[in-house]
PDB file of C-alpha atoms in Angstrom:
ATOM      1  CA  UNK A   1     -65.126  -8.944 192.793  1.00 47.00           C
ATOM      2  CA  UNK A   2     -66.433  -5.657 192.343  1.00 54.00           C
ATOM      3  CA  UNK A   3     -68.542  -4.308 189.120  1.00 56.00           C
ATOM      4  CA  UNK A   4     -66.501  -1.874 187.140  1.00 59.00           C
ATOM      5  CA  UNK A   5     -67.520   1.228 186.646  1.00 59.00           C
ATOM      6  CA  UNK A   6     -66.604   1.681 182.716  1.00 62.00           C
ATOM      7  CA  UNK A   7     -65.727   5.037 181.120  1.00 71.00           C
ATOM      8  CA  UNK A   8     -66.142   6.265 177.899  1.00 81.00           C
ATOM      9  CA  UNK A   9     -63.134   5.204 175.850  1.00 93.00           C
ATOM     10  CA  UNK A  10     -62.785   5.949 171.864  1.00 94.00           C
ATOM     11  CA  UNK A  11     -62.326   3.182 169.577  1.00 96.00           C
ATOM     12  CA  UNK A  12     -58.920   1.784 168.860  1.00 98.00           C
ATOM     13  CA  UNK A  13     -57.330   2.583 165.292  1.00 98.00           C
ATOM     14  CA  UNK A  14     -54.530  -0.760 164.907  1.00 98.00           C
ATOM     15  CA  UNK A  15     -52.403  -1.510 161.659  1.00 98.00           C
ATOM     16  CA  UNK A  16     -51.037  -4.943 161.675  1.00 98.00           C
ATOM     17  CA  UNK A  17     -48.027  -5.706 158.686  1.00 98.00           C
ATOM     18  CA  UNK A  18     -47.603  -9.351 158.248  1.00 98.00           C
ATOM     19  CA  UNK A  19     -44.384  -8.653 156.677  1.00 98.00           C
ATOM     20  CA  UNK A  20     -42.388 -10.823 154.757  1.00 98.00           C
ATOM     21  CA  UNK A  21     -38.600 -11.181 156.445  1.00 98.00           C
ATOM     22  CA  UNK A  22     -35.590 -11.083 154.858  1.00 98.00           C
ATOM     23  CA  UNK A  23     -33.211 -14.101 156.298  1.00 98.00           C
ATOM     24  CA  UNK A  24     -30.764 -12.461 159.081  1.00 98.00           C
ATOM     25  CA  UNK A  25     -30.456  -8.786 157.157  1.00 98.00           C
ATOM     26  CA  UNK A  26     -31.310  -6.013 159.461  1.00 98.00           C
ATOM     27  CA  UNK A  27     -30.907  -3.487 157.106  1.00 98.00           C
ATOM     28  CA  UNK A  28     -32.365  -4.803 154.578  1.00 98.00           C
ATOM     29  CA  UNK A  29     -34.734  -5.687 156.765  1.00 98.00           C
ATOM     30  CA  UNK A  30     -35.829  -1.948 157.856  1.00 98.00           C
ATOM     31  CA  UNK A  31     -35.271  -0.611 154.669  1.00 98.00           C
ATOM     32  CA  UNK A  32     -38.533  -2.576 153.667  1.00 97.00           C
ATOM     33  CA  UNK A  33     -40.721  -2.544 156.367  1.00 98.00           C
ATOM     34  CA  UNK A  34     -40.261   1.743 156.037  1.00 98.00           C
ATOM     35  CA  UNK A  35     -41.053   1.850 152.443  1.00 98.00           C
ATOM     36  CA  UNK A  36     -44.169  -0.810 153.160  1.00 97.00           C
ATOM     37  CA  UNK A  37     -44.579   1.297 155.535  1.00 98.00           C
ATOM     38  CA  UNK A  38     -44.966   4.455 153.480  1.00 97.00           C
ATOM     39  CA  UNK A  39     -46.857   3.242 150.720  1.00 95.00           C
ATOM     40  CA  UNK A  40     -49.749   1.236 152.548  1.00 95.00           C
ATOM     41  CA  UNK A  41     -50.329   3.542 155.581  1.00 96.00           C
ATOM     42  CA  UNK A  42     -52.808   5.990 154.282  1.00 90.00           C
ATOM     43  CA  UNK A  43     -54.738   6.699 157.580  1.00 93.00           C
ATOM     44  CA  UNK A  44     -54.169   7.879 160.960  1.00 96.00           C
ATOM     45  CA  UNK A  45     -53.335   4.958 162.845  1.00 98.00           C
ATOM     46  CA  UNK A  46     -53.282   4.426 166.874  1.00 98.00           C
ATOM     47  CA  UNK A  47     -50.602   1.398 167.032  1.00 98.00           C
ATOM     48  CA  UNK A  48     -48.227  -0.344 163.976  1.00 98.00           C
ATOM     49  CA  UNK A  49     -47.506  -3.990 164.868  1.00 99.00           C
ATOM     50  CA  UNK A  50     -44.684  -6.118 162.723  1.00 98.00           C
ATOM     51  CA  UNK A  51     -43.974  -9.961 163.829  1.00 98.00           C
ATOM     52  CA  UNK A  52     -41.470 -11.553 166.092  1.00 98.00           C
ATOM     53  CA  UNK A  53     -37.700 -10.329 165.533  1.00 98.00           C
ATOM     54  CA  UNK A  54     -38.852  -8.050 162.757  1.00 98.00           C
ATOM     55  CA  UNK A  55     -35.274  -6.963 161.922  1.00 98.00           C
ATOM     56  CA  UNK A  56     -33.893 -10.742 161.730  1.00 98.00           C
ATOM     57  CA  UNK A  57     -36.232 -13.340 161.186  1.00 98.00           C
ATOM     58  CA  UNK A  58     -36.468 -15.949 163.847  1.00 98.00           C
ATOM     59  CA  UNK A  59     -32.843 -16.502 164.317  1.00 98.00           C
ATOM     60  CA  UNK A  60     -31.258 -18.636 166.723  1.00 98.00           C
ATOM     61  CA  UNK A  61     -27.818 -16.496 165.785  1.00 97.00           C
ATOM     62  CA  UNK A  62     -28.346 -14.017 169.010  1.00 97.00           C
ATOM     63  CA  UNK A  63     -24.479 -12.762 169.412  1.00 96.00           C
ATOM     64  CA  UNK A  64     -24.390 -12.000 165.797  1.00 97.00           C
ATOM     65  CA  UNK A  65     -27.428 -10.210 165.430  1.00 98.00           C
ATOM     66  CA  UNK A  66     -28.268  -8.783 168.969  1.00 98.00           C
ATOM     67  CA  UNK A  67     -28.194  -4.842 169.522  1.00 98.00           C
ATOM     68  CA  UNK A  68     -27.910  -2.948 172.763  1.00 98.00           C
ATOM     69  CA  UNK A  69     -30.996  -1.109 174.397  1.00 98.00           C
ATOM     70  CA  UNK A  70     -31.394   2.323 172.244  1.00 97.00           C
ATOM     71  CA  UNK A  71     -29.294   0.425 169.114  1.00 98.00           C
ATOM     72  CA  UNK A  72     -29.958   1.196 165.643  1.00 98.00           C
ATOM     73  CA  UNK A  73     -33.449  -0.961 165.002  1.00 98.00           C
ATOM     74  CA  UNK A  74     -34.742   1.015 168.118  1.00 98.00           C
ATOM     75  CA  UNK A  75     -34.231   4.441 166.916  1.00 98.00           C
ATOM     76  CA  UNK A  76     -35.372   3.398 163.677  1.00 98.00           C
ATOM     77  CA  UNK A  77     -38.405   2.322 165.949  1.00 98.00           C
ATOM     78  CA  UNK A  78     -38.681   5.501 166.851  1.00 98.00           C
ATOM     79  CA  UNK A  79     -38.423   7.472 163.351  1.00 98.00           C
ATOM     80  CA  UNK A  80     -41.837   5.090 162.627  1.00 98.00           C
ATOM     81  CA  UNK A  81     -43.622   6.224 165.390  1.00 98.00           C
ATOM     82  CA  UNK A  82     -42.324   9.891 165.055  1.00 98.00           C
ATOM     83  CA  UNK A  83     -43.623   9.795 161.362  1.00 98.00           C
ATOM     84  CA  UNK A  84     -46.449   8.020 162.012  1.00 98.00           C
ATOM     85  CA  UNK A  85     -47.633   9.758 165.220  1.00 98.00           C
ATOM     86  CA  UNK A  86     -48.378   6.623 166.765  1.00 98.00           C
ATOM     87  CA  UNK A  87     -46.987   4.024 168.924  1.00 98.00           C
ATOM     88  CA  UNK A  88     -44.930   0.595 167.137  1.00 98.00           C
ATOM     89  CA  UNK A  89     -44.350  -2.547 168.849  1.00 99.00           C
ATOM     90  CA  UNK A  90     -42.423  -5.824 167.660  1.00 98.00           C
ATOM     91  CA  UNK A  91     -39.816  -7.769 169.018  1.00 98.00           C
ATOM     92  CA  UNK A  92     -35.811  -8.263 168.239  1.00 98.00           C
ATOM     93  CA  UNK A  93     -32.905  -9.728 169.974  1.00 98.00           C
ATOM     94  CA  UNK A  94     -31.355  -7.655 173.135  1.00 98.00           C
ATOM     95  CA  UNK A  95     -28.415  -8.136 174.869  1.00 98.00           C
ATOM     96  CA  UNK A  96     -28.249  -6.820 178.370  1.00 97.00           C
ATOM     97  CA  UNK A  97     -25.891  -7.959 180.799  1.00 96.00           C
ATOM     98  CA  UNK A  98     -24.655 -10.500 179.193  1.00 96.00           C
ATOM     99  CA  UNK A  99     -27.659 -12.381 178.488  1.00 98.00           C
ATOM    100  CA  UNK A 100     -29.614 -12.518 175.207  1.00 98.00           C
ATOM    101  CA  UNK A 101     -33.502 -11.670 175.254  1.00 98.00           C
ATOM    102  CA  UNK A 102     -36.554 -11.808 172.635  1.00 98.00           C
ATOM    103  CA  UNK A 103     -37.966  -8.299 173.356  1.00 98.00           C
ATOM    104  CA  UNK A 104     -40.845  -7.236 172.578  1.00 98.00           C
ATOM    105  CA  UNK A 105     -40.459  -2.894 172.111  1.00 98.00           C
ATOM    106  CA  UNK A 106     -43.611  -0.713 173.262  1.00 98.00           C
ATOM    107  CA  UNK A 107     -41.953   2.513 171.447  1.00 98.00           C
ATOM    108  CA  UNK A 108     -44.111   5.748 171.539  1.00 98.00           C
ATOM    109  CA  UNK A 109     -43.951   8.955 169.342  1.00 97.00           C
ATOM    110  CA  UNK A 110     -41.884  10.738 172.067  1.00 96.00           C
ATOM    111  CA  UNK A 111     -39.638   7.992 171.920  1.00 96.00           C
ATOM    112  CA  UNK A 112     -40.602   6.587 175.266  1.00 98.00           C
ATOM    113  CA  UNK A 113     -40.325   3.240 175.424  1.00 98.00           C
ATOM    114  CA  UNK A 114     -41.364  -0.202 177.873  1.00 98.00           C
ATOM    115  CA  UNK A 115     -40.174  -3.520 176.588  1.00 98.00           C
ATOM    116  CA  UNK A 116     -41.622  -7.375 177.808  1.00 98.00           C
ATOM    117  CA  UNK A 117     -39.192 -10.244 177.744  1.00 98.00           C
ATOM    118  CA  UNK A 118     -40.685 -13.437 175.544  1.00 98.00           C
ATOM    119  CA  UNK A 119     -41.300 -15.467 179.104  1.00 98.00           C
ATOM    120  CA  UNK A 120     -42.023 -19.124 177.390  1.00 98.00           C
ATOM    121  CA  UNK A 121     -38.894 -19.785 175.165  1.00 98.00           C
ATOM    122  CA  UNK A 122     -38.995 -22.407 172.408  1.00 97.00           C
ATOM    123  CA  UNK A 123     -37.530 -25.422 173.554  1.00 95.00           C
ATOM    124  CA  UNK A 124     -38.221 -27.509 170.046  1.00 94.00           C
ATOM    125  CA  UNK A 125     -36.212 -24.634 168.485  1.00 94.00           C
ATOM    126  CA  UNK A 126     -33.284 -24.483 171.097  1.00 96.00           C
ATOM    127  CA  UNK A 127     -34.716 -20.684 171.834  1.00 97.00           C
ATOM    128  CA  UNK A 128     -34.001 -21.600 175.679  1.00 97.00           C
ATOM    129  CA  UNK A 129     -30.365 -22.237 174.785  1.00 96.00           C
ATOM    130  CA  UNK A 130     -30.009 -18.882 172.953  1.00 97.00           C
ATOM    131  CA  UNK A 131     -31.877 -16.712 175.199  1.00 98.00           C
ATOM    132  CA  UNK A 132     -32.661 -15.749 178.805  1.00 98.00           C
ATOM    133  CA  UNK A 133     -36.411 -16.337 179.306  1.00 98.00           C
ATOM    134  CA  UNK A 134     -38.523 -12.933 180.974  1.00 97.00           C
ATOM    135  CA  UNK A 135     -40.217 -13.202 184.291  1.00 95.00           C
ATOM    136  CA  UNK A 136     -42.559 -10.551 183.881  1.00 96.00           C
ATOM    137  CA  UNK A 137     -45.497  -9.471 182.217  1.00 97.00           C
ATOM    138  CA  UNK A 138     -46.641  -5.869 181.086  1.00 98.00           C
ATOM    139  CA  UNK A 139     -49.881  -4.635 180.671  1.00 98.00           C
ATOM    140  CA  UNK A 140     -49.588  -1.056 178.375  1.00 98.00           C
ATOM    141  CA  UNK A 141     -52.121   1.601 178.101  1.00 98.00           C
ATOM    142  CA  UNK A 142     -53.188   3.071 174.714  1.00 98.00           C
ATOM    143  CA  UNK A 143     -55.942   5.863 174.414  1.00 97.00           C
ATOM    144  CA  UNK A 144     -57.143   3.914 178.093  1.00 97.00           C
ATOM    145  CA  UNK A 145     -57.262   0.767 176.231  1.00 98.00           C
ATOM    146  CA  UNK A 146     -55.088  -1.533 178.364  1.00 98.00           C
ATOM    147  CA  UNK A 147     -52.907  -3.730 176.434  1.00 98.00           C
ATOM    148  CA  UNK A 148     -51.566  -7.103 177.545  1.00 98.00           C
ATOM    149  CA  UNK A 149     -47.770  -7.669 175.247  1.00 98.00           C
ATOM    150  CA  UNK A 150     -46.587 -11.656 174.486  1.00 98.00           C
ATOM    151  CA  UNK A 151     -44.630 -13.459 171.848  1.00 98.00           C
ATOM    152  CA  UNK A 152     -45.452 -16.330 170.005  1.00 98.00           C
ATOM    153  CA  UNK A 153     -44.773 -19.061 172.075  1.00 98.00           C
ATOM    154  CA  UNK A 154     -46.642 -17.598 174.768  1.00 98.00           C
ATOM    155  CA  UNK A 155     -49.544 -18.428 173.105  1.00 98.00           C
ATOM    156  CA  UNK A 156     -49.843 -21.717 174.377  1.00 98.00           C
ATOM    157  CA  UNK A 157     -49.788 -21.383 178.247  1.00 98.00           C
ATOM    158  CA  UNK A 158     -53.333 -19.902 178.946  1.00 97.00           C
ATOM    159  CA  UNK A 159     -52.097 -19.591 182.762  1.00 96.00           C
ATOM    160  CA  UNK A 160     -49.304 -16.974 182.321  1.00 97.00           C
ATOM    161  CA  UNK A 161     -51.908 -15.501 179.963  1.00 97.00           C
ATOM    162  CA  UNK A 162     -54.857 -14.745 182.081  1.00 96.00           C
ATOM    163  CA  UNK A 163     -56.646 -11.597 182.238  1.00 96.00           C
ATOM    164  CA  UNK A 164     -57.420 -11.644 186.044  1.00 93.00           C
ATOM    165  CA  UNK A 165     -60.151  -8.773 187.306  1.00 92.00           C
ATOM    166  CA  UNK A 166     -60.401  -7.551 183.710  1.00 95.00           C
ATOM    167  CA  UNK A 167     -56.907  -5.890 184.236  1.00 96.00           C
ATOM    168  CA  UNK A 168     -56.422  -5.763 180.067  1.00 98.00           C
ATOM    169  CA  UNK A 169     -58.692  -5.198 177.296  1.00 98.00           C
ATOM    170  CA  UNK A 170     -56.469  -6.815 174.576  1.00 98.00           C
ATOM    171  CA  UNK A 171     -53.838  -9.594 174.430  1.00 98.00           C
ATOM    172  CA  UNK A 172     -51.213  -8.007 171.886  1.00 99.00           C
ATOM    173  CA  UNK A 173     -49.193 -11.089 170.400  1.00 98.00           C
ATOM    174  CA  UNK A 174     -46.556 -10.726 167.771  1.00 98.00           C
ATOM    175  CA  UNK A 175     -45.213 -13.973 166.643  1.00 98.00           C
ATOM    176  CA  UNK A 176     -43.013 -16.228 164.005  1.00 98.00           C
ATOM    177  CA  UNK A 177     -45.329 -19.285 163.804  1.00 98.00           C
ATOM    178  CA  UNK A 178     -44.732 -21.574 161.366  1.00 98.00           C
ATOM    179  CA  UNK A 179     -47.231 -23.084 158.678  1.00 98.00           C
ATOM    180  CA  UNK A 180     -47.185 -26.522 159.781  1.00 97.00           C
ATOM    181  CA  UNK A 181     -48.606 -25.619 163.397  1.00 98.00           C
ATOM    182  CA  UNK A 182     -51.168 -23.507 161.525  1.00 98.00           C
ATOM    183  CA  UNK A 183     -53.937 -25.338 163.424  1.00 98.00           C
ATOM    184  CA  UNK A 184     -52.709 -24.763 166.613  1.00 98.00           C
ATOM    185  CA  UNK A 185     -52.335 -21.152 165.809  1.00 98.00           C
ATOM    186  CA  UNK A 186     -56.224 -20.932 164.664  1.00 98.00           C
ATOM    187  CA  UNK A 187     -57.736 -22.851 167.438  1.00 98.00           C
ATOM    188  CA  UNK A 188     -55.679 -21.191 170.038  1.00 98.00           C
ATOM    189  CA  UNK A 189     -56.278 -17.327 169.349  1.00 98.00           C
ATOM    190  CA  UNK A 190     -60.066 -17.957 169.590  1.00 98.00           C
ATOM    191  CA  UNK A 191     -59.817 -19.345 172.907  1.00 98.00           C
ATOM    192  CA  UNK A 192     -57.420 -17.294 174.919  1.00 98.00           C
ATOM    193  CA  UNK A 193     -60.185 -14.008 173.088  1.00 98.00           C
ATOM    194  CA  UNK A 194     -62.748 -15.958 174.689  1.00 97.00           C
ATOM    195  CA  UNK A 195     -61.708 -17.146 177.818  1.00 97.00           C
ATOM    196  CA  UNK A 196     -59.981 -14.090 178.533  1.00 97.00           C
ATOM    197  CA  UNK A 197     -62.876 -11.538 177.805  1.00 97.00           C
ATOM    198  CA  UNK A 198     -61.007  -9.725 175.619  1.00 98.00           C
ATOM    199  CA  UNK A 199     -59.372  -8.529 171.758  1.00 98.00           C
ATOM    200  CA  UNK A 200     -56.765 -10.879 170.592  1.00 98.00           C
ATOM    201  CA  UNK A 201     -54.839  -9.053 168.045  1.00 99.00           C
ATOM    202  CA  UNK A 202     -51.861 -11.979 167.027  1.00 98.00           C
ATOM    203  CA  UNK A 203     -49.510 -10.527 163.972  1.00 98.00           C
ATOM    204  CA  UNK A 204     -47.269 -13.166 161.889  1.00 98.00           C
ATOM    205  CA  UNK A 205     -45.027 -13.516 159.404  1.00 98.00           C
ATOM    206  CA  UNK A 206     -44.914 -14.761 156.076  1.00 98.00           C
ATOM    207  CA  UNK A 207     -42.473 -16.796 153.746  1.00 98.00           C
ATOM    208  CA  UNK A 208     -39.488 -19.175 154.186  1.00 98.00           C
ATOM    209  CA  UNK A 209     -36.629 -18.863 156.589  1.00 97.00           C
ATOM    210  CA  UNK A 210     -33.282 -19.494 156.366  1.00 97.00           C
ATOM    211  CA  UNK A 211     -33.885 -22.672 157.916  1.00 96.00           C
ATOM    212  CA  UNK A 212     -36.543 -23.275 155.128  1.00 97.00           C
ATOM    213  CA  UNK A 213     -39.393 -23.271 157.440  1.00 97.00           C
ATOM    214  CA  UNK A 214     -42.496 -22.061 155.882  1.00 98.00           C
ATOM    215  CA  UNK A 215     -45.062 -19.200 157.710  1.00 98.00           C
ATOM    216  CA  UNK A 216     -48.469 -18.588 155.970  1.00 98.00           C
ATOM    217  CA  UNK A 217     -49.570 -15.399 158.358  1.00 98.00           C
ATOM    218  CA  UNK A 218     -53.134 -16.264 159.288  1.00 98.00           C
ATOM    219  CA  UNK A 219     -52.765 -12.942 161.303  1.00 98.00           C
ATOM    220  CA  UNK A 220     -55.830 -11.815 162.940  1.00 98.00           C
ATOM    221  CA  UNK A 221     -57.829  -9.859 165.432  1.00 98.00           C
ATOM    222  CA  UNK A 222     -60.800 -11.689 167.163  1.00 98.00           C
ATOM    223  CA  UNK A 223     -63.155  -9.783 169.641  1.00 97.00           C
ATOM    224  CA  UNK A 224     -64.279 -11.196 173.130  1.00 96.00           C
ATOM    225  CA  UNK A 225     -67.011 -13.337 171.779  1.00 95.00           C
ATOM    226  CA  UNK A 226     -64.738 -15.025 169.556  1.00 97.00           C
ATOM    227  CA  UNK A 227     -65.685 -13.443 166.540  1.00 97.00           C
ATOM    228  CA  UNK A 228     -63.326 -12.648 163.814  1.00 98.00           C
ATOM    229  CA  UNK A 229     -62.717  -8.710 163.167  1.00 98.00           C
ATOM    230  CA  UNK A 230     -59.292  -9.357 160.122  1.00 98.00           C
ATOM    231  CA  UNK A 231     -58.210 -12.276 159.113  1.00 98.00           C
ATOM    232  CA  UNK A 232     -55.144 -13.048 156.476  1.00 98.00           C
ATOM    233  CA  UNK A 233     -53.561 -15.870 155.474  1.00 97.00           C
ATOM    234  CA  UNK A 234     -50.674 -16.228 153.052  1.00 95.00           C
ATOM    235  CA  UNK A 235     -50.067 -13.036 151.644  1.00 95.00           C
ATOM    236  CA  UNK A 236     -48.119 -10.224 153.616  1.00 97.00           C
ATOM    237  CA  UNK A 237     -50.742  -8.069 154.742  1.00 98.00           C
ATOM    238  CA  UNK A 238     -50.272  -3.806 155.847  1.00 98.00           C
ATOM    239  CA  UNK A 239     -53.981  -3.570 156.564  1.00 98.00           C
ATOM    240  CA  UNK A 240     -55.663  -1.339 159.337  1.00 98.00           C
ATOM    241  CA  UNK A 241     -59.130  -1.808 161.326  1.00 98.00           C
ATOM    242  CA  UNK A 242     -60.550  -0.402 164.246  1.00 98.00           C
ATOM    243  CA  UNK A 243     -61.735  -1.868 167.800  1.00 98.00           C
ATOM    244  CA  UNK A 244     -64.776  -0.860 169.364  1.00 96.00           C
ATOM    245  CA  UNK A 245     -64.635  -0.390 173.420  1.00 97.00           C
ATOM    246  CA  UNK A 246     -68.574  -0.007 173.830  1.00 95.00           C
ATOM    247  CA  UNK A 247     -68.582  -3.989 172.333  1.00 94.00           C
ATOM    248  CA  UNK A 248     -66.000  -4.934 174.494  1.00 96.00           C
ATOM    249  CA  UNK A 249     -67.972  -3.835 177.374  1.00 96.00           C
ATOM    250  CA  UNK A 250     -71.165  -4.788 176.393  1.00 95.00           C
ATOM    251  CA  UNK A 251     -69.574  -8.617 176.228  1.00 94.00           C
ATOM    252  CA  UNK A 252     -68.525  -8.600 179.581  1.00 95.00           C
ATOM    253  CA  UNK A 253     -71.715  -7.018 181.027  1.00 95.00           C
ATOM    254  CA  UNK A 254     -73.936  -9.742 179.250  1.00 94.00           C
ATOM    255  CA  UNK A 255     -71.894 -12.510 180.091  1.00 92.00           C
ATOM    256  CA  UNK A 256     -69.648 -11.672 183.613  1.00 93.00           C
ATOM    257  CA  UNK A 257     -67.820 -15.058 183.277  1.00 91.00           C
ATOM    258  CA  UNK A 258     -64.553 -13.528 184.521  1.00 92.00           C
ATOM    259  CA  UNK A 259     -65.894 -12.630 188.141  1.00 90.00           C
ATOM    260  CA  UNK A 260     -66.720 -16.106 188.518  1.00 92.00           C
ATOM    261  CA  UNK A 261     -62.959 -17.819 187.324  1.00 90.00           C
ATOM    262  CA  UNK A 262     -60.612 -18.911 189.852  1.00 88.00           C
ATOM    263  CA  UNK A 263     -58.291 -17.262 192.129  1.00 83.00           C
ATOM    264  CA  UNK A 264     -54.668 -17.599 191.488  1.00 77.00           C
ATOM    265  CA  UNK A 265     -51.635 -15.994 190.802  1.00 76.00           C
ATOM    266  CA  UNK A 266     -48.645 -17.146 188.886  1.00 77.00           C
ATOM    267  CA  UNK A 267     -44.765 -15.959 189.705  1.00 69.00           C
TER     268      UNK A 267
END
């Protein structure tokens, strides 16, 4: 492996809402996260990220609440970023060609838009009955940040996760992780910043569902030495922070661990 010749690359501005959800109520849904929205964003902001299925809640009910690509939670995706002048990512249920997938939307101001498909569905939650599982990852670029998207689940299979040849600079994970795996949750984020070499910025939800599952947040953003840069639990959360590329790089070029990890690819 090559060294990498680094450019100069401004710091990252992210806002991260660890919303509460409102049980299978799109509308309702949006309504809220816009006027959240408008009353705690107060700064220019880079990138807005809500949790898994933002619109729904994690819902097993995919016919019932499943829009087309370009449906109405998309262009209301795209009125955020318009207003905001920045890009907004979070996932909701697709249906596309007859099969049912947990997207995750990239949508920028222009309303141009890239999308990942939740690869590891939840098997304890009958997710891979409901829904079509992905088969490919997507690394997104942001102000030359690169920008690795998952969901949730993800989370637990470093493999699928790896950042091989330093080809991102953040894992972006949006997620609907329940309270009583809270552990999990805090150990694993840690790791896959550390491991990985890179920003782990992992966004959840809050409150009950309409299964009565509980989610206390514990949204964060952890930098490559697996320090802790925002941290929430319990409360929702509309909070911004920014990044810093010269750390990121200064990580990697004290400790090259990544040149030295195993060759492999996964399909």
């Amino acid at each position: 492996m090559n060294t990498p010749v680094y450019t100069q690359i401004e710091n990252l501005k992210v806002t991260v809402f660890q919303a509460y959800l409102f049980w299978e109520n799109i509308e309702k849904n949006l309504q809220n996260l816009a006027l959240r929205l408008s009353m705690g964003v107060r700064e220019k902001t880079d990138l807005i990220i809500l949790p898994e299925m933002f619109n729904s809640g994690f819902s097993m009910n995919s016919e019932a609440l499943a829009e087309e690509m370009g449906g109405f939670t998309m262009q209301w995706m795209q009125q955020m970023a318009y207003k905001y002048n920045c890009v907004i990512t979070g996932s909701l249920i697709i249906k596309e060609n007859g099969n049912y997938y947990n997207r995750l939307i990239w949508m920028e101001q222009n309303g141009d838009h890239q999308y990942y498909d939740k690869r590891h569905l939840f098997g304890l939650g009958e997710e891979d009955k409901n829904f079509s599982p992905g088969k490919d990852k997507l690394i997104v670029e942001l102000k030359g940040w690169k920008i690795r998207l998952a969901v949730c689940y993800d989370l637990r299979f470093p493999v699928w996760l790896r950042n091989v040849d330093e080809e991102y600079d953040i894992l972006l994970l949006v997620a609907s992780w329940p309270d009583k795996r809270s552990s999990h949750w805090k150990a694993l984020i840690p790791a896959r910043a550390i491991e990985n070499q890179s920003y782990v910025i992992a966004v959840n939800r809050v409150g009950h569902d309409g299964n009565q599952i509980y989610h206390s947040g514990h949204s964060m953003c952890i930098d490559p030495y697996g320090s802790t840069v925002y941290y929430k639990p319990e409360d929702e959360d509309l909070y911004t922070f920014s990044i810093n590329y010269e750390e990121l790089i200064k990580i990697r070029r004290q400790f090259p661990f990544l040149k030295d990890a195993d060759k492999f690819s996964i399909s």
